[in-house]
PDB file of C-alpha atoms and ligand atoms in Angstrom:
ATOM      1  CA  MET A   1      -4.249   2.126  20.254  1.00 48.00           C
ATOM      2  CA  THR A   2      -7.769   1.436  21.530  1.00 50.00           C
ATOM      3  CA  HIS A   3      -9.102   4.377  19.462  1.00 64.00           C
ATOM      4  CA  TYR A   4      -8.662   2.100  16.422  1.00 77.00           C
ATOM      5  CA  ASN A   5     -11.933   0.415  17.440  1.00 75.00           C
ATOM      6  CA  GLU A   6     -13.699   3.605  16.397  1.00 82.00           C
ATOM      7  CA  PHE A   7     -12.994   2.906  12.722  1.00 91.00           C
ATOM      8  CA  GLY A   8     -15.802   0.323  12.697  1.00 93.00           C
ATOM      9  CA  LEU A   9     -13.708  -2.267  10.878  1.00 97.00           C
ATOM     10  CA  ALA A  10     -14.341  -5.184  13.247  1.00 96.00           C
ATOM     11  CA  GLY A  11     -15.187  -8.384  11.396  1.00 93.00           C
ATOM     12  CA  GLN A  12     -13.908  -7.195   8.015  1.00 98.00           C
ATOM     13  CA  VAL A  13     -11.374  -9.207   6.049  1.00 98.00           C
ATOM     14  CA  ALA A  14      -8.307  -7.393   4.724  1.00 99.00           C
ATOM     15  CA  ILE A  15      -5.470  -8.491   2.470  1.00 99.00           C
ATOM     16  CA  VAL A  16      -2.256  -6.498   2.841  1.00 99.00           C
ATOM     17  CA  THR A  17       0.429  -7.185   0.246  1.00 99.00           C
ATOM     18  CA  GLY A  18       4.099  -6.812   1.081  1.00 98.00           C
ATOM     19  CA  ALA A  19       3.186  -7.043   4.757  1.00 98.00           C
ATOM     20  CA  ALA A  20       6.431  -8.528   6.111  1.00 98.00           C
ATOM     21  CA  SER A  21       8.185  -5.187   6.283  1.00 98.00           C
ATOM     22  CA  GLY A  22       7.847  -1.432   6.654  1.00 98.00           C
ATOM     23  CA  ILE A  23       4.576   0.221   5.666  1.00 98.00           C
ATOM     24  CA  GLY A  24       2.737  -3.037   4.880  1.00 98.00           C
ATOM     25  CA  ARG A  25       3.635  -4.392   8.292  1.00 98.00           C
ATOM     26  CA  GLY A  26       2.371  -1.199   9.940  1.00 98.00           C
ATOM     27  CA  CYS A  27      -0.906  -1.409   7.997  1.00 98.00           C
ATOM     28  CA  ALA A  28      -1.401  -5.075   8.925  1.00 98.00           C
ATOM     29  CA  VAL A  29      -0.906  -4.349  12.632  1.00 98.00           C
ATOM     30  CA  ALA A  30      -3.253  -1.334  12.504  1.00 98.00           C
ATOM     31  CA  LEU A  31      -6.009  -3.211  10.640  1.00 98.00           C
ATOM     32  CA  ALA A  32      -5.745  -6.164  13.035  1.00 98.00           C
ATOM     33  CA  THR A  33      -5.850  -3.753  15.976  1.00 97.00           C
ATOM     34  CA  ALA A  34      -9.030  -2.305  14.476  1.00 97.00           C
ATOM     35  CA  GLY A  35     -10.573  -5.800  14.485  1.00 97.00           C
ATOM     36  CA  CYS A  36      -9.971  -6.969  10.909  1.00 98.00           C
ATOM     37  CA  GLN A  37      -8.998 -10.500  10.003  1.00 98.00           C
ATOM     38  CA  VAL A  38      -5.825  -9.884   8.031  1.00 98.00           C
ATOM     39  CA  VAL A  39      -4.129 -11.928   5.333  1.00 98.00           C
ATOM     40  CA  VAL A  40      -0.488 -10.892   5.501  1.00 98.00           C
ATOM     41  CA  ASN A  41       1.073 -11.419   2.109  1.00 98.00           C
ATOM     42  CA  HIS A  42       4.824 -11.898   1.820  1.00 98.00           C
ATOM     43  CA  LEU A  43       7.508 -13.294  -0.443  1.00 98.00           C
ATOM     44  CA  PRO A  44       8.615 -16.888   0.301  1.00 97.00           C
ATOM     45  CA  ASP A  45      11.962 -15.764   1.756  1.00 98.00           C
ATOM     46  CA  GLU A  46      10.196 -13.584   4.364  1.00 98.00           C
ATOM     47  CA  ALA A  47       8.522 -16.445   6.267  1.00 95.00           C
ATOM     48  CA  ASP A  48      10.448 -15.714   9.497  1.00 97.00           C
ATOM     49  CA  LYS A  49       9.552 -12.029   9.526  1.00 98.00           C
ATOM     50  CA  VAL A  50       5.898 -12.742   8.866  1.00 98.00           C
ATOM     51  CA  GLU A  51       5.746 -15.435  11.570  1.00 97.00           C
ATOM     52  CA  GLU A  52       6.969 -12.835  14.032  1.00 98.00           C
ATOM     53  CA  LEU A  53       4.281 -10.409  12.748  1.00 98.00           C
ATOM     54  CA  VAL A  54       1.518 -13.005  13.115  1.00 98.00           C
ATOM     55  CA  ARG A  55       2.720 -13.671  16.688  1.00 98.00           C
ATOM     56  CA  GLU A  56       2.679  -9.947  17.481  1.00 98.00           C
ATOM     57  CA  ILE A  57      -0.867  -9.600  16.145  1.00 98.00           C
ATOM     58  CA  GLY A  58      -1.948 -12.704  18.081  1.00 98.00           C
ATOM     59  CA  SER A  59      -0.457 -11.270  21.270  1.00 98.00           C
ATOM     60  CA  PHE A  60      -3.180  -8.579  21.396  1.00 96.00           C
ATOM     61  CA  GLY A  61      -5.942 -10.975  20.328  1.00 97.00           C
ATOM     62  CA  GLY A  62      -5.816 -10.014  16.634  1.00 97.00           C
ATOM     63  CA  GLN A  63      -6.211 -12.447  13.761  1.00 97.00           C
ATOM     64  CA  ALA A  64      -3.678 -12.751  10.953  1.00 98.00           C
ATOM     65  CA  VAL A  65      -2.759 -15.504   8.540  1.00 98.00           C
ATOM     66  CA  PRO A  66       0.299 -15.439   6.314  1.00 98.00           C
ATOM     67  CA  PHE A  67       0.202 -16.143   2.598  1.00 98.00           C
ATOM     68  CA  ALA A  68       3.301 -16.344   0.401  1.00 98.00           C
ATOM     69  CA  ALA A  69       2.680 -14.956  -3.083  1.00 98.00           C
ATOM     70  CA  ASP A  70       4.541 -12.846  -5.596  1.00 98.00           C
ATOM     71  CA  VAL A  71       2.054 -10.107  -6.531  1.00 99.00           C
ATOM     72  CA  SER A  72       3.425  -9.932 -10.068  1.00 98.00           C
ATOM     73  CA  GLN A  73       2.374 -13.538 -10.768  1.00 98.00           C
ATOM     74  CA  GLU A  74      -1.243 -14.027 -11.831  1.00 98.00           C
ATOM     75  CA  ASP A  75      -1.615 -17.608 -10.564  1.00 98.00           C
ATOM     76  CA  GLN A  76      -0.153 -16.724  -7.155  1.00 98.00           C
ATOM     77  CA  VAL A  77      -2.442 -13.709  -6.703  1.00 99.00           C
ATOM     78  CA  GLU A  78      -5.489 -15.756  -7.688  1.00 98.00           C
ATOM     79  CA  ALA A  79      -4.434 -18.479  -5.211  1.00 98.00           C
ATOM     80  CA  MET A  80      -4.062 -15.903  -2.433  1.00 98.00           C
ATOM     81  CA  PHE A  81      -7.588 -14.534  -2.921  1.00 98.00           C
ATOM     82  CA  ALA A  82      -8.982 -18.079  -3.144  1.00 98.00           C
ATOM     83  CA  ALA A  83      -7.234 -18.956   0.139  1.00 98.00           C
ATOM     84  CA  ALA A  84      -8.500 -15.785   1.842  1.00 98.00           C
ATOM     85  CA  CYS A  85     -12.086 -16.497   0.761  1.00 98.00           C
ATOM     86  CA  SER A  86     -11.889 -20.131   1.765  1.00 98.00           C
ATOM     87  CA  ARG A  87     -10.521 -19.185   5.191  1.00 98.00           C
ATOM     88  CA  PHE A  88     -12.624 -16.082   5.960  1.00 98.00           C
ATOM     89  CA  GLY A  89     -15.553 -16.281   3.499  1.00 98.00           C
ATOM     90  CA  THR A  90     -14.758 -13.104   1.538  1.00 98.00           C
ATOM     91  CA  VAL A  91     -12.507 -10.042   1.364  1.00 98.00           C
ATOM     92  CA  HIS A  92     -13.625  -6.477   2.177  1.00 98.00           C
ATOM     93  CA  ILE A  93     -10.389  -4.491   2.026  1.00 99.00           C
ATOM     94  CA  LEU A  94      -7.336  -4.717  -0.230  1.00 99.00           C
ATOM     95  CA  VAL A  95      -4.224  -2.777   0.740  1.00 99.00           C
ATOM     96  CA  SER A  96      -2.104  -3.160  -2.360  1.00 99.00           C
ATOM     97  CA  ASN A  97       1.191  -2.170  -0.830  1.00 98.00           C
ATOM     98  CA  ALA A  98       3.991  -4.391  -2.207  1.00 98.00           C
ATOM     99  CA  GLY A  99       6.523  -2.339  -4.107  1.00 98.00           C
ATOM    100  CA  ILE A 100      10.195  -2.132  -4.998  1.00 98.00           C
ATOM    101  CA  GLN A 101      12.805   0.334  -6.237  1.00 98.00           C
ATOM    102  CA  SER A 102      15.636  -0.453  -8.597  1.00 98.00           C
ATOM    103  CA  GLY A 103      17.178   2.794  -9.750  1.00 98.00           C
ATOM    104  CA  ALA A 104      20.008   3.623 -12.139  1.00 98.00           C
ATOM    105  CA  PRO A 105      21.167   6.456 -14.389  1.00 98.00           C
ATOM    106  CA  PHE A 106      18.692   6.171 -17.232  1.00 98.00           C
ATOM    107  CA  GLN A 107      21.278   5.276 -19.893  1.00 98.00           C
ATOM    108  CA  ASP A 108      22.422   2.347 -17.724  1.00 98.00           C
ATOM    109  CA  MET A 109      18.993   1.095 -16.675  1.00 98.00           C
ATOM    110  CA  THR A 110      18.544  -2.430 -17.952  1.00 98.00           C
ATOM    111  CA  PHE A 111      15.306  -3.573 -19.520  1.00 98.00           C
ATOM    112  CA  GLU A 112      15.168  -6.189 -16.788  1.00 98.00           C
ATOM    113  CA  GLN A 113      15.326  -3.455 -14.094  1.00 98.00           C
ATOM    114  CA  TRP A 114      12.563  -1.521 -15.876  1.00 98.00           C
ATOM    115  CA  ARG A 115      10.355  -4.581 -16.231  1.00 98.00           C
ATOM    116  CA  LYS A 116      10.889  -5.872 -12.687  1.00 98.00           C
ATOM    117  CA  VAL A 117       9.751  -2.575 -11.145  1.00 98.00           C
ATOM    118  CA  MET A 118       6.767  -2.384 -13.497  1.00 98.00           C
ATOM    119  CA  ALA A 119       5.888  -6.012 -12.760  1.00 99.00           C
ATOM    120  CA  VAL A 120       5.755  -5.600  -8.982  1.00 99.00           C
ATOM    121  CA  ASN A 121       4.565  -1.974  -8.740  1.00 98.00           C
ATOM    122  CA  LEU A 122       2.029  -1.904 -11.576  1.00 98.00           C
ATOM    123  CA  ASP A 123       1.193  -5.462 -12.737  1.00 98.00           C
ATOM    124  CA  GLY A 124       0.875  -6.339  -9.035  1.00 99.00           C
ATOM    125  CA  GLN A 125      -1.664  -3.534  -8.527  1.00 99.00           C
ATOM    126  CA  PHE A 126      -3.639  -4.702 -11.575  1.00 99.00           C
ATOM    127  CA  LEU A 127      -3.683  -8.367 -10.553  1.00 99.00           C
ATOM    128  CA  CYS A 128      -4.605  -7.744  -6.911  1.00 99.00           C
ATOM    129  CA  ALA A 129      -7.247  -5.115  -7.727  1.00 99.00           C
ATOM    130  CA  ARG A 130      -8.838  -7.374 -10.351  1.00 99.00           C
ATOM    131  CA  ALA A 131      -9.025 -10.316  -7.963  1.00 99.00           C
ATOM    132  CA  ALA A 132     -10.492  -8.053  -5.251  1.00 99.00           C
ATOM    133  CA  VAL A 133     -13.110  -6.558  -7.575  1.00 99.00           C
ATOM    134  CA  LYS A 134     -14.204 -10.022  -8.756  1.00 98.00           C
ATOM    135  CA  GLU A 135     -14.737 -11.061  -5.149  1.00 99.00           C
ATOM    136  CA  PHE A 136     -16.529  -7.816  -4.181  1.00 99.00           C
ATOM    137  CA  LEU A 137     -18.938  -8.230  -7.136  1.00 98.00           C
ATOM    138  CA  ARG A 138     -19.478 -11.945  -6.421  1.00 98.00           C
ATOM    139  CA  ARG A 139     -20.326 -11.260  -2.768  1.00 98.00           C
ATOM    140  CA  GLY A 140     -22.335  -8.084  -3.341  1.00 98.00           C
ATOM    141  CA  PRO A 141     -23.200  -5.451  -0.742  1.00 98.00           C
ATOM    142  CA  GLN A 142     -23.141  -6.241   2.978  1.00 97.00           C
ATOM    143  CA  PRO A 143     -24.415  -2.955   4.446  1.00 95.00           C
ATOM    144  CA  GLU A 144     -24.374  -4.378   7.968  1.00 95.00           C
ATOM    145  CA  ILE A 145     -20.578  -4.778   7.575  1.00 97.00           C
ATOM    146  CA  SER A 146     -19.693  -1.683   5.548  1.00 98.00           C
ATOM    147  CA  LEU A 147     -21.476   0.965   3.479  1.00 98.00           C
ATOM    148  CA  ALA A 148     -19.119   0.136   0.576  1.00 98.00           C
ATOM    149  CA  THR A 149     -19.184  -3.210  -1.194  1.00 98.00           C
ATOM    150  CA  GLY A 150     -15.392  -3.190  -1.114  1.00 98.00           C
ATOM    151  CA  LYS A 151     -12.445  -0.905  -0.564  1.00 99.00           C
ATOM    152  CA  ILE A 152      -9.162  -0.860  -2.476  1.00 99.00           C
ATOM    153  CA  ILE A 153      -6.233   1.200  -1.232  1.00 99.00           C
ATOM    154  CA  CYS A 154      -3.290   1.419  -3.610  1.00 99.00           C
ATOM    155  CA  MET A 155       0.089   2.275  -2.089  1.00 99.00           C
ATOM    156  CA  SER A 156       1.500   4.873  -4.409  1.00 98.00           C
ATOM    157  CA  SER A 157       4.170   7.505  -3.673  1.00 98.00           C
ATOM    158  CA  VAL A 158       4.736  11.243  -3.867  1.00 98.00           C
ATOM    159  CA  HIS A 159       6.573  10.185  -7.038  1.00 98.00           C
ATOM    160  CA  GLN A 160       3.220   9.711  -8.729  1.00 98.00           C
ATOM    161  CA  ILE A 161       3.535  13.481  -9.267  1.00 98.00           C
ATOM    162  CA  ILE A 162       7.161  14.387  -8.409  1.00 98.00           C
ATOM    163  CA  PRO A 163       9.584  13.347 -11.163  1.00 98.00           C
ATOM    164  CA  TRP A 164      12.511  11.307  -9.806  1.00 98.00           C
ATOM    165  CA  ALA A 165      15.878  11.322 -11.526  1.00 98.00           C
ATOM    166  CA  PHE A 166      17.689   7.959 -11.479  1.00 98.00           C
ATOM    167  CA  GLU A 167      14.425   6.229 -10.514  1.00 98.00           C
ATOM    168  CA  ALA A 168      12.491   6.687 -13.786  1.00 98.00           C
ATOM    169  CA  ASN A 169      11.028   3.192 -13.629  1.00 98.00           C
ATOM    170  CA  TYR A 170       9.720   3.741 -10.085  1.00 98.00           C
ATOM    171  CA  ALA A 171       8.211   7.168 -10.850  1.00 98.00           C
ATOM    172  CA  ALA A 172       6.606   5.842 -14.052  1.00 98.00           C
ATOM    173  CA  SER A 173       5.128   2.895 -12.151  1.00 99.00           C
ATOM    174  CA  LYS A 174       3.634   5.148  -9.462  1.00 98.00           C
ATOM    175  CA  GLY A 175       2.256   7.571 -12.063  1.00 98.00           C
ATOM    176  CA  GLY A 176       0.596   4.506 -13.558  1.00 98.00           C
ATOM    177  CA  VAL A 177      -0.804   3.502 -10.174  1.00 99.00           C
ATOM    178  CA  MET A 178      -2.463   6.922  -9.888  1.00 98.00           C
ATOM    179  CA  LEU A 179      -4.387   6.646 -13.159  1.00 98.00           C
ATOM    180  CA  LEU A 180      -5.143   2.959 -12.657  1.00 99.00           C
ATOM    181  CA  MET A 181      -6.653   3.892  -9.284  1.00 99.00           C
ATOM    182  CA  ARG A 182      -8.653   6.831 -10.696  1.00 98.00           C
ATOM    183  CA  SER A 183      -9.916   4.821 -13.680  1.00 99.00           C
ATOM    184  CA  LEU A 184     -11.043   1.981 -11.419  1.00 99.00           C
ATOM    185  CA  ALA A 185     -12.712   4.455  -9.071  1.00 99.00           C
ATOM    186  CA  GLN A 186     -14.642   5.949 -12.003  1.00 98.00           C
ATOM    187  CA  GLU A 187     -15.630   2.492 -13.307  1.00 98.00           C
ATOM    188  CA  LEU A 188     -16.589   0.896 -10.016  1.00 98.00           C
ATOM    189  CA  ALA A 189     -18.296   3.626  -7.961  1.00 98.00           C
ATOM    190  CA  VAL A 190     -21.645   2.470  -9.370  1.00 98.00           C
ATOM    191  CA  HIS A 191     -21.071  -0.820  -7.513  1.00 98.00           C
ATOM    192  CA  ARG A 192     -20.167   1.082  -4.320  1.00 98.00           C
ATOM    193  CA  ILE A 193     -16.580  -0.115  -4.642  1.00 99.00           C
ATOM    194  CA  ARG A 194     -14.255   2.649  -3.469  1.00 99.00           C
ATOM    195  CA  VAL A 195     -10.736   2.882  -4.862  1.00 99.00           C
ATOM    196  CA  ASN A 196      -8.234   5.326  -3.382  1.00 99.00           C
ATOM    197  CA  ALA A 197      -4.485   5.704  -2.988  1.00 99.00           C
ATOM    198  CA  VAL A 198      -2.092   6.646  -0.268  1.00 99.00           C
ATOM    199  CA  ALA A 199       1.027   8.369  -1.580  1.00 99.00           C
ATOM    200  CA  PRO A 200       3.650   8.509   1.178  1.00 98.00           C
ATOM    201  CA  GLY A 201       6.556  10.896   1.281  1.00 98.00           C
ATOM    202  CA  ALA A 202       9.727   9.681   2.996  1.00 98.00           C
ATOM    203  CA  ILE A 203       8.892   6.930   5.468  1.00 98.00           C
ATOM    204  CA  GLN A 204      11.567   5.245   7.591  1.00 98.00           C
ATOM    205  CA  THR A 205      11.610   1.696   6.190  1.00 96.00           C
ATOM    206  CA  PRO A 206      14.183  -0.627   4.613  1.00 94.00           C
ATOM    207  CA  ILE A 207      13.301   0.476   1.038  1.00 91.00           C
ATOM    208  CA  ASN A 208      15.024   3.852   1.526  1.00 93.00           C
ATOM    209  CA  ARG A 209      17.555   3.005   4.242  1.00 95.00           C
ATOM    210  CA  ALA A 210      20.299   4.878   2.364  1.00 94.00           C
ATOM    211  CA  ALA A 211      18.278   8.108   2.645  1.00 94.00           C
ATOM    212  CA  TRP A 212      18.075   8.102   6.456  1.00 96.00           C
ATOM    213  CA  GLU A 213      20.657   5.755   7.979  1.00 96.00           C
ATOM    214  CA  GLU A 214      23.623   8.172   7.981  1.00 96.00           C
ATOM    215  CA  PRO A 215      23.136  11.529   9.769  1.00 96.00           C
ATOM    216  CA  ALA A 216      24.316  13.493   6.688  1.00 96.00           C
ATOM    217  CA  ALA A 217      21.804  11.707   4.465  1.00 96.00           C
ATOM    218  CA  MET A 218      19.033  12.349   6.993  1.00 97.00           C
ATOM    219  CA  GLU A 219      19.970  16.037   7.097  1.00 96.00           C
ATOM    220  CA  ASP A 220      19.685  16.254   3.289  1.00 95.00           C
ATOM    221  CA  LEU A 221      16.388  14.369   3.375  1.00 96.00           C
ATOM    222  CA  LEU A 222      14.908  16.697   5.987  1.00 97.00           C
ATOM    223  CA  LYS A 223      15.505  19.660   3.650  1.00 95.00           C
ATOM    224  CA  LEU A 224      12.798  18.113   1.454  1.00 96.00           C
ATOM    225  CA  ILE A 225      10.283  17.749   4.322  1.00 97.00           C
ATOM    226  CA  PRO A 226       8.813  21.057   5.563  1.00 97.00           C
ATOM    227  CA  TYR A 227       7.224  19.318   8.558  1.00 98.00           C
ATOM    228  CA  GLY A 228      10.723  18.542   9.834  1.00 97.00           C
ATOM    229  CA  ARG A 229      10.611  14.808  10.492  1.00 98.00           C
ATOM    230  CA  ILE A 230      10.769  11.577   8.559  1.00 98.00           C
ATOM    231  CA  GLY A 231       7.497   9.627   8.444  1.00 98.00           C
ATOM    232  CA  GLN A 232       6.814   6.345  10.223  1.00 98.00           C
ATOM    233  CA  PRO A 233       4.750   3.362   8.999  1.00 98.00           C
ATOM    234  CA  GLY A 234       2.049   4.351  11.520  1.00 98.00           C
ATOM    235  CA  ASP A 235       1.564   7.675   9.698  1.00 98.00           C
ATOM    236  CA  ILE A 236       0.606   5.709   6.594  1.00 98.00           C
ATOM    237  CA  ALA A 237      -1.427   3.093   8.463  1.00 98.00           C
ATOM    238  CA  ASN A 238      -3.607   5.882   9.895  1.00 98.00           C
ATOM    239  CA  ALA A 239      -4.455   7.095   6.373  1.00 98.00           C
ATOM    240  CA  VAL A 240      -5.166   3.503   5.298  1.00 98.00           C
ATOM    241  CA  LEU A 241      -7.533   2.944   8.244  1.00 98.00           C
ATOM    242  CA  PHE A 242      -9.461   6.083   7.311  1.00 98.00           C
ATOM    243  CA  LEU A 243      -9.769   5.067   3.640  1.00 98.00           C
ATOM    244  CA  ALA A 244     -10.794   1.518   4.616  1.00 98.00           C
ATOM    245  CA  SER A 245     -13.491   2.687   6.986  1.00 98.00           C
ATOM    246  CA  ASP A 246     -16.966   4.147   6.482  1.00 98.00           C
ATOM    247  CA  LEU A 247     -15.562   7.475   7.746  1.00 97.00           C
ATOM    248  CA  SER A 248     -14.407   7.946   4.136  1.00 98.00           C
ATOM    249  CA  ASP A 249     -17.589   6.563   2.571  1.00 98.00           C
ATOM    250  CA  TYR A 250     -18.015   9.484   0.150  1.00 98.00           C
ATOM    251  CA  ILE A 251     -14.356   9.396  -0.931  1.00 98.00           C
ATOM    252  CA  THR A 252     -13.277   7.563  -4.052  1.00 99.00           C
ATOM    253  CA  GLY A 253     -10.612   8.266  -6.674  1.00 99.00           C
ATOM    254  CA  THR A 254      -8.589  10.339  -4.229  1.00 98.00           C
ATOM    255  CA  THR A 255      -4.956  10.228  -3.180  1.00 98.00           C
ATOM    256  CA  LEU A 256      -4.051  11.048   0.414  1.00 98.00           C
ATOM    257  CA  MET A 257      -0.475  12.272   0.701  1.00 98.00           C
ATOM    258  CA  PRO A 258       0.975  11.743   4.157  1.00 98.00           C
ATOM    259  CA  ASP A 259       4.298  13.383   3.290  1.00 98.00           C
ATOM    260  CA  GLY A 260       5.033  16.162   5.788  1.00 98.00           C
ATOM    261  CA  GLY A 261       4.649  18.593   2.903  1.00 98.00           C
ATOM    262  CA  MET A 262       7.222  16.999   0.575  1.00 98.00           C
ATOM    263  CA  SER A 263       4.904  17.368  -2.429  1.00 98.00           C
ATOM    264  CA  LEU A 264       4.615  21.123  -1.782  1.00 97.00           C
ATOM    265  CA  TYR A 265       7.978  21.640  -3.574  1.00 95.00           C
ATOM    266  CA  PRO A 266       9.626  23.179  -0.470  1.00 94.00           C
ATOM    267  CA  ALA A 267      12.670  24.409  -2.440  1.00 93.00           C
ATOM    268  CA  PHE A 268      10.397  27.138  -3.844  1.00 93.00           C
ATOM    269  CA  ARG A 269       9.758  28.644  -0.388  1.00 94.00           C
ATOM    270  CA  GLY A 270      11.169  32.179  -0.701  1.00 94.00           C
ATOM    271  CA  ALA A 271      12.722  31.331  -4.073  1.00 91.00           C
ATOM    272  CA  GLY A 272      11.663  30.845  -7.660  1.00 84.00           C
TER     273      GLY A 272
HETATM  274  P1  NAD B 301       9.785  -2.318   2.310  1.00 52.29           P
HETATM  275  O1  NAD B 301      10.885  -2.716   1.396  1.00 52.29           O
HETATM  276  O2  NAD B 301      10.043  -2.236   3.771  1.00 52.29           O
HETATM  277  O3  NAD B 301       8.518  -3.256   2.099  1.00 52.29           O
HETATM  278  C1  NAD B 301       8.093  -3.696   0.840  1.00 52.29           C
HETATM  279  C2  NAD B 301       7.613  -5.130   0.996  1.00 52.29           C
HETATM  280  O4  NAD B 301       7.095  -5.582  -0.276  1.00 52.29           O
HETATM  281  C3  NAD B 301       8.752  -6.073   1.368  1.00 52.29           C
HETATM  282  O5  NAD B 301       8.354  -6.904   2.431  1.00 52.29           O
HETATM  283  C4  NAD B 301       8.982  -6.848   0.083  1.00 52.29           C
HETATM  284  O6  NAD B 301       9.497  -8.128   0.254  1.00 52.29           O
HETATM  285  C5  NAD B 301       7.569  -6.898  -0.473  1.00 52.29           C
HETATM  286  N1  NAD B 301       7.580  -7.261  -1.890  1.00 52.29           N
HETATM  287  C6  NAD B 301       8.472  -6.888  -2.838  1.00 52.29           C
HETATM  288  N2  NAD B 301       8.166  -7.477  -4.001  1.00 52.29           N
HETATM  289  C7  NAD B 301       7.062  -8.241  -3.780  1.00 52.29           C
HETATM  290  C8  NAD B 301       6.299  -9.083  -4.597  1.00 52.29           C
HETATM  291  N3  NAD B 301       6.612  -9.277  -5.895  1.00 52.29           N
HETATM  292  N4  NAD B 301       5.233  -9.718  -4.056  1.00 52.29           N
HETATM  293  C9  NAD B 301       4.913  -9.550  -2.749  1.00 52.29           C
HETATM  294  N5  NAD B 301       5.632  -8.754  -1.928  1.00 52.29           N
HETATM  295  C10 NAD B 301       6.693  -8.108  -2.436  1.00 52.29           C
HETATM  296  O7  NAD B 301       9.300  -0.905   1.758  1.00 52.29           O
HETATM  297  P2  NAD B 301       8.135   0.073   2.249  1.00 52.29           P
HETATM  298  O8  NAD B 301       8.736   1.399   2.411  1.00 52.29           O
HETATM  299  O9  NAD B 301       7.370  -0.499   3.362  1.00 52.29           O
HETATM  300  O10 NAD B 301       7.264   0.128   0.914  1.00 52.29           O
HETATM  301  C11 NAD B 301       5.908  -0.271   0.856  1.00 52.29           C
HETATM  302  C12 NAD B 301       5.220   0.504  -0.253  1.00 52.29           C
HETATM  303  O11 NAD B 301       5.247   1.893   0.042  1.00 52.29           O
HETATM  304  C13 NAD B 301       5.861   0.355  -1.634  1.00 52.29           C
HETATM  305  O12 NAD B 301       4.852   0.273  -2.623  1.00 52.29           O
HETATM  306  C14 NAD B 301       6.635   1.647  -1.786  1.00 52.29           C
HETATM  307  O13 NAD B 301       6.805   2.008  -3.142  1.00 52.29           O
HETATM  308  C15 NAD B 301       5.714   2.605  -1.058  1.00 52.29           C
HETATM  309  N6  NAD B 301       6.378   3.838  -0.625  1.00 52.29           N
HETATM  310  C16 NAD B 301       7.334   3.824   0.342  1.00 52.29           C
HETATM  311  C17 NAD B 301       7.933   5.034   0.712  1.00 52.29           C
HETATM  312  C18 NAD B 301       8.988   5.120   1.774  1.00 52.29           C
HETATM  313  O14 NAD B 301       9.544   6.205   1.952  1.00 52.29           O
HETATM  314  N7  NAD B 301       9.307   4.052   2.505  1.00 52.29           N
HETATM  315  C19 NAD B 301       7.528   6.217   0.109  1.00 52.29           C
HETATM  316  C20 NAD B 301       6.548   6.185  -0.863  1.00 52.29           C
HETATM  317  C21 NAD B 301       5.980   4.994  -1.224  1.00 52.29           C
END
């Protein structure tokens, strides 16, 4: 993984939300490998998992500190950014990754289910992005560190464009993430703050265990992925590293879709 040094991220401070598991964990490891100081956000009941992650990052000389915060709670998000700045001086990169699913046939979906998904997937993006932007503007440009004053990477989903039956709350939240991201990118480019999204297809993590754990489910899933394999957290971390680095300095308001072609509507190949 030594090629990660080439991203030029050494000495930058990153916050990764939902970093105890899956994609967030992969992004935290990749950013630390690239030389970032990483705040690994987690829920209070994930302390064991995040301790193990901090140990892993330490084992290759990387720097990570855990911070427990629910991204849907304003006071907790503010406290996390305050702690990051007090520990590392500032923040350069936000990977706003925490997200949940709670699906149901629409007529049975409770208001609580709707609101919970919106709270984590969309309120969380708003609260974390706002705290990051305040810090980027307070600090101002540091061209010796990065050409951009700050970088925000929102973890979206192919479901920001692909409708998803029985997961209407999730798809609506990710559609919201897309236009939040694009509106922020339009508003903040003048300050050299870049805002982009990564919209994964099917990635092998606990959130979608039911879709890949049993061989029959995996076979059905692979019909939706022209590239012929399920994605891994590292596939997403690579896109995040690119969007966090100066290699993507002219890119803002864009969504990268590491999805093995899932968003190409593969069922239409030779049909329709
Ligand atoms: P995951 O369940 O492995 O990880 C999500 C993490 O977010 C967990 O550690 C969870 O505890 C944390 N989290 C949940 N609510 C939180 C809150 N309120 N505050 C802080 N942390 C919270 O799932 P994952 O697949 O790694 O998902 C990460 C992101 O990627 C999510 O936004 C998800 O929507 C998105 N995504 C995943 C896939 C996929 O196929 N796995 C596809 C598209 C998008």
